[in-house]
Amino acid sequence: GTRRTYDACSRPAMAGRPPVRAVDDAQFADDAIQRKVEGLMGPHRKGRAKYLAAMQLGNASACVPSASSCLCSDGCPTSWLGCRASSLCGLGENESIAAMRKPALRRAALLLYLTFSPKFVRKAFLHQPKRAFDREVSRVSHFLRSARRVNTTLPIFVVVAADHRDRAAEAALEALGARVLPAPVVAPPRWASPFHRLSFNRISALSFTQFDRVVVLDNDMVLGSNIDALGHAEAPSLVWHPACKWMLHCGEFAAVTGGLFVLAPSAAEHARALRHLDGMYARYSIHPNDSKAATNDVNAQRPVCDHPGRSRYRYDGSDQDGSDQEFWRSFYAFSRPYNLPIEFHATSWVRMPRAEWERVRVLHLISGFRAYDKNILSPTLRKLARHFSK
């Protein structure tokens, strides 16, 4: 069967990067940072030489996560072609609270997706597709209750498939404060993973030009604190996390987890996105500054890494993600998206002290990371950790 992959541990196509040379532990001047790096790696040691070398070549502390840190813009090595620090990066606790009080754009909203198509459900639900739909309704309901608890002022819209609707489920979500927004289903590309085919519907977020900003969230997320500040964040914005163990082989130390995006809808951007999706893994891609096919080859065949046994060129069910996360990575390859702090999108894979976890505003409850829920050191967030696996 198809191998399951999960967000930050998934395998998107990686741009080439220079080789990294090994160094000795003694070359590190800061033993405290060295211990933190060890803690990030856990029991994994196979990628140790590359990890330590990359830390020496860059800023070692940049890869140590905290609630306010923006790993990519802080300098932690990543295969993305570039990023920019958002205005929310590096804020202290009091500054972060003040940012929450800043008025959001008049036309800003949170978006969750309930776009459902029985033929695109995951393998586990093929014979009972309604179970997949019911699980997503439970996840969205859990999110809405958490949003009510933290008194978010941003309106919340649940995007549903225009040709497949469940009025009873929609009424239940509206009773929890959501509004329903019908939209066409975005057909998954030929390279999509069977596990992630419905995720491409989130591309439609760019078409909702009635909004100036949209914050697109996975359904399996929960709010620990208010996130109204995202209503005035720069776009496009997303969060980089410490990379998973296997990525250390590839020189990837900070990776995007595609559970939260801040986007600025635009008819032109939406049209460009659909063209880009249709052309992904063709010889040439569409450059964002050129309406015609450009001569760059960001989507041409590139190995994801040079570790023996892991050289792959495109999604084949084993080495790349095959989700909309892979699309966004390619779509924004030349755009240098903005980096949001980890407090706006934390997973249980992230290892931080209790004081940092107390500042986390959004928790992504990825089912594949359930074994790491013990890392969630905030009692409030631990109580909210529900996976709705069935």
XYZ file of C-alpha atoms in Angstrom:
390
model
C 0.000 0.000 0.000
C 0.946 3.655 -0.137
C 3.283 4.756 2.601
C 1.769 7.389 4.850
C 3.646 10.628 5.351
C 2.865 13.439 7.707
C 3.491 17.133 7.073
C 6.888 18.113 8.570
C 8.065 14.501 8.151
C 6.907 14.361 4.535
C 9.153 14.399 1.527
C 8.725 17.461 -0.720
C 11.049 18.028 -3.662
C 14.218 19.717 -2.448
C 16.315 22.281 -4.255
C 19.997 21.446 -4.565
C 22.296 22.671 -1.838
C 26.087 22.647 -1.406
C 27.635 19.620 0.320
C 28.177 19.898 4.050
C 31.452 18.819 5.616
C 31.703 16.919 8.890
C 33.181 18.532 11.988
C 34.194 17.389 15.447
C 32.108 18.143 18.515
C 35.079 20.028 19.972
C 34.724 22.692 17.306
C 31.572 23.934 18.958
C 32.326 26.762 21.356
C 28.938 26.794 23.041
C 28.347 23.564 24.935
C 24.823 24.630 25.901
C 23.811 24.976 22.262
C 25.478 21.663 21.524
C 23.306 19.982 24.164
C 20.209 21.590 22.673
C 21.127 20.270 19.249
C 21.550 16.827 20.788
C 18.095 17.152 22.328
C 16.557 18.072 18.970
C 18.047 14.989 17.353
C 16.965 12.617 20.112
C 18.301 9.074 19.622
C 19.007 9.653 15.917
C 22.718 9.738 15.094
C 23.050 8.820 11.429
C 22.687 12.417 10.306
C 24.858 13.759 13.117
C 27.866 14.839 11.025
C 25.808 16.841 8.561
C 23.745 18.359 11.349
C 26.783 19.494 13.316
C 28.477 20.790 10.173
C 25.446 22.829 9.186
C 25.240 24.251 12.678
C 28.853 25.382 12.423
C 28.341 26.924 8.999
C 25.288 28.847 10.169
C 23.898 30.074 13.460
C 23.583 27.069 15.774
C 21.004 28.714 18.031
C 18.797 29.418 15.005
C 17.685 25.771 14.970
C 16.708 25.642 18.638
C 12.927 26.139 18.695
C 11.057 28.503 20.974
C 7.544 29.906 20.830
C 8.721 33.169 19.283
C 11.384 31.750 16.963
C 11.150 31.824 13.176
C 13.609 29.108 12.196
C 13.962 29.881 8.493
C 14.418 33.638 8.784
C 16.643 33.124 11.854
C 19.084 31.203 9.667
C 18.373 27.536 10.376
C 19.364 25.574 7.219
C 16.445 24.715 4.949
C 16.125 23.740 1.306
C 13.634 26.519 0.637
C 15.071 29.155 -1.693
C 14.474 31.953 0.802
C 12.094 33.461 3.348
C 11.476 36.712 5.215
C 10.819 37.355 8.893
C 7.224 38.381 9.541
C 6.379 41.248 11.892
C 5.376 38.639 14.500
C 8.830 37.019 14.713
C 10.968 37.391 17.828
C 8.372 39.132 19.984
C 8.570 38.838 23.757
C 5.533 37.708 25.704
C 4.274 41.261 26.370
C 4.902 42.307 22.768
C 3.054 39.241 21.544
C 0.050 40.107 23.704
C 0.098 43.646 22.315
C 0.145 42.259 18.767
C -3.037 40.347 19.528
C -4.767 43.630 20.335
C -3.832 45.246 17.035
C -6.936 45.438 14.825
C -7.038 42.859 12.054
C -7.727 43.855 8.470
C -11.408 44.617 8.032
C -11.809 41.705 5.668
C -9.879 38.877 7.319
C -11.132 35.373 8.110
C -10.149 31.903 9.279
C -10.823 29.101 6.780
C -11.248 25.385 7.435
C -12.046 22.871 4.705
C -14.822 20.293 4.681
C -14.764 19.830 0.912
C -15.625 16.159 0.583
C -15.604 13.781 -2.360
C -16.072 10.028 -1.713
C -13.717 9.043 -4.561
C -10.837 11.000 -3.009
C -10.970 9.662 0.573
C -7.989 7.875 2.099
C -7.569 4.136 1.690
C -8.767 3.378 5.230
C -12.160 4.921 4.406
C -12.722 3.648 0.864
C -15.502 1.269 1.880
C -17.045 3.684 4.405
C -16.388 7.199 3.072
C -18.995 8.709 5.392
C -16.696 7.858 8.302
C -14.031 10.127 6.821
C -16.537 12.974 6.547
C -17.808 12.463 10.099
C -14.272 12.497 11.455
C -13.578 15.847 9.788
C -16.822 17.268 11.182
C -15.676 16.207 14.675
C -12.297 17.876 14.150
C -13.820 21.121 12.887
C -16.272 21.139 15.811
C -13.394 20.719 18.260
C -11.564 23.626 16.636
C -14.659 25.853 16.775
C -15.146 25.185 20.494
C -11.524 26.103 21.156
C -11.914 29.294 19.103
C -14.951 30.255 21.157
C -13.006 29.593 24.369
C -10.205 32.025 23.399
C -12.666 34.692 22.163
C -11.378 35.012 18.622
C -12.923 37.948 16.773
C -11.987 36.734 13.301
C -14.960 35.207 11.466
C -14.588 31.476 10.798
C -15.698 30.003 7.488
C -15.984 26.308 6.716
C -15.473 25.692 3.003
C -17.719 22.900 1.697
C -17.913 21.172 -1.683
C -20.547 22.833 -3.829
C -21.669 19.460 -5.218
C -21.537 17.380 -2.025
C -23.156 18.936 1.016
C -24.495 17.659 4.334
C -27.025 20.217 5.558
C -27.332 18.671 9.030
C -23.575 18.787 9.586
C -23.420 22.359 8.292
C -26.211 23.409 10.672
C -24.309 21.882 13.607
C -21.155 23.806 12.671
C -23.109 27.039 12.235
C -24.491 26.553 15.745
C -20.862 26.608 16.954
C -20.258 29.958 15.253
C -19.005 28.987 11.791
C -20.258 30.243 8.453
C -20.506 27.978 5.422
C -18.750 28.856 2.159
C -19.413 26.598 -0.888
C -16.588 26.130 -3.415
C -15.776 23.739 -6.295
C -13.558 20.750 -5.582
C -9.995 21.160 -6.887
C -9.095 18.002 -8.798
C -5.890 16.467 -7.388
C -2.943 16.219 -9.816
C -1.696 12.929 -11.233
C 1.227 12.884 -8.767
C -0.975 13.328 -5.676
C -0.711 10.847 -2.847
C -3.925 8.855 -2.245
C -3.478 9.921 1.356
C -3.634 13.647 0.530
C -5.868 14.048 -2.529
C -8.447 16.218 -0.757
C -5.790 18.630 0.508
C -5.539 20.397 -2.861
C -8.930 21.996 -2.252
C -7.123 24.581 -0.109
C -5.777 26.184 -3.273
C -9.261 27.662 -3.672
C -8.493 29.951 -0.697
C -6.796 32.274 -3.185
C -10.108 32.721 -5.025
C -12.032 34.249 -2.096
C -11.446 37.851 -3.051
C -14.158 39.041 -0.671
C -11.337 38.808 1.915
C -8.061 40.734 2.160
C -6.473 38.008 4.302
C -7.378 34.379 4.915
C -5.794 32.118 7.511
C -6.085 28.562 6.177
C -5.914 25.881 8.874
C -5.968 22.102 8.944
C -9.032 20.643 10.623
C -6.928 18.772 13.200
C -5.821 21.973 14.929
C -6.897 23.535 18.196
C -6.448 27.008 19.677
C -4.757 27.455 23.024
C -4.825 31.266 22.806
C -6.174 34.016 20.593
C -4.728 34.301 17.065
C -6.399 37.498 15.848
C -2.936 38.929 15.045
C -2.819 36.670 11.999
C -5.532 38.855 10.522
C -2.936 41.547 9.845
C 0.086 39.311 9.183
C 2.017 39.572 5.939
C 1.124 37.177 3.130
C 2.048 34.583 2.176
C 3.133 33.436 5.646
C 3.793 30.002 7.101
C 5.707 28.220 9.868
C 8.977 26.272 9.728
C 9.559 23.482 12.279
C 12.607 21.393 13.236
C 12.933 18.761 10.527
C 12.221 15.103 11.206
C 14.982 12.573 11.712
C 15.254 11.262 8.172
C 15.657 14.812 6.805
C 18.991 15.187 8.590
C 20.455 12.920 5.924
C 19.428 15.452 3.307
C 20.726 18.624 4.922
C 17.191 19.717 5.798
C 17.008 21.108 9.341
C 13.955 23.370 9.195
C 10.895 22.256 7.248
C 7.451 23.694 6.581
C 4.486 21.879 8.043
C 1.525 22.665 5.831
C -1.151 23.090 8.473
C -1.416 26.885 8.551
C -1.036 29.491 5.813
C -1.791 33.214 5.736
C -2.754 34.159 2.184
C -3.895 37.270 0.325
C -6.646 36.182 -2.098
C -6.404 37.412 -5.655
C -8.097 36.307 -8.854
C -4.787 36.556 -10.698
C -2.946 34.510 -8.045
C -5.690 31.880 -8.057
C -5.473 31.542 -11.832
C -1.675 31.329 -11.619
C -1.972 28.677 -8.907
C -4.202 26.460 -11.044
C -1.826 26.832 -14.016
C 1.113 26.028 -11.772
C -0.602 22.937 -10.350
C -1.401 21.720 -13.842
C 2.213 22.222 -14.940
C 4.037 20.829 -11.917
C 6.790 18.367 -12.817
C 6.715 19.446 -16.432
C 10.086 20.617 -17.764
C 9.412 24.274 -16.948
C 7.327 26.054 -14.342
C 5.504 29.361 -14.429
C 7.643 32.073 -12.876
C 5.566 34.394 -10.625
C 6.862 37.471 -12.439
C 6.082 36.163 -15.899
C 2.675 35.214 -17.270
C 4.340 32.960 -19.832
C 6.381 29.831 -19.337
C 9.761 30.940 -18.021
C 13.057 29.178 -18.503
C 13.651 28.316 -14.870
C 13.500 24.660 -13.925
C 12.364 24.722 -10.316
C 9.988 21.854 -11.083
C 12.368 19.912 -13.272
C 13.632 16.633 -11.905
C 15.750 17.139 -8.784
C 16.702 14.494 -6.222
C 15.247 15.034 -2.760
C 18.608 14.167 -1.217
C 21.840 12.353 -1.899
C 21.588 9.752 0.866
C 21.866 6.188 -0.529
C 18.433 4.773 -1.188
C 16.668 8.128 -0.922
C 17.267 9.674 -4.343
C 13.824 10.228 -5.845
C 12.690 12.733 -8.402
C 8.967 13.026 -7.824
C 6.237 11.590 -5.656
C 6.088 7.827 -5.963
C 4.421 6.869 -2.691
C 7.665 6.575 -0.745
C 9.894 9.631 -0.787
C 7.820 12.763 -1.330
C 4.731 14.200 0.232
C 2.281 14.263 -2.664
C 0.035 16.807 -0.934
C -0.839 20.470 -1.354
C 2.215 21.130 0.835
C 4.379 20.047 -2.089
C 2.394 22.397 -4.323
C 2.813 25.448 -2.052
C 6.518 24.789 -1.775
C 6.864 24.887 -5.552
C 4.374 27.731 -6.062
C 6.215 30.050 -3.668
C 9.710 28.939 -4.685
C 10.640 32.433 -5.904
C 8.420 34.459 -3.559
C 10.426 34.334 -0.310
C 7.329 33.798 1.875
C 7.147 35.231 5.377
C 8.062 33.131 8.403
C 5.601 33.008 11.298
C 6.679 32.053 14.861
C 6.191 28.506 16.076
C 3.626 29.706 18.636
C 1.145 30.022 15.753
C 1.594 26.428 14.669
C 3.232 23.892 16.974
C 3.215 20.118 16.686
C 4.030 17.550 19.340
C 7.239 16.812 17.403
C 8.654 20.164 18.589
C 10.677 19.954 21.788
C 10.542 23.092 23.918
C 10.652 23.916 27.645
C 7.371 24.226 29.529
C 7.566 28.028 29.567
C 7.667 28.058 25.762
C 4.774 25.629 25.468
C 2.664 27.894 27.670
C 2.932 30.539 24.924
C 1.763 28.246 22.097
C -1.413 29.524 20.464
C -2.113 26.822 17.871
C -1.528 23.092 18.292
C -1.584 20.815 15.251
C -2.725 17.365 16.334
C -1.149 15.290 13.572
C -2.240 11.683 14.090
C 1.155 10.382 12.991
C 2.780 12.330 15.831
C 0.494 10.949 18.545
C 3.367 9.076 20.159
C 5.064 12.448 20.766
C 2.116 14.029 22.601
C 4.143 13.639 25.786
C 6.227 16.559 24.470
C 3.248 18.901 24.889
C 4.218 20.452 28.217
C 1.285 22.872 28.526
C -1.460 21.291 30.691
C -4.096 23.341 28.862
C -2.999 22.107 25.451
C -2.640 18.531 26.666
C -6.301 18.571 27.689
C -7.258 19.773 24.217
C -5.255 17.050 22.444
C -7.858 14.873 20.710
C -7.094 12.998 17.503
C -10.501 11.684 16.353
C -8.827 8.779 14.611
C -12.064 6.873 14.012
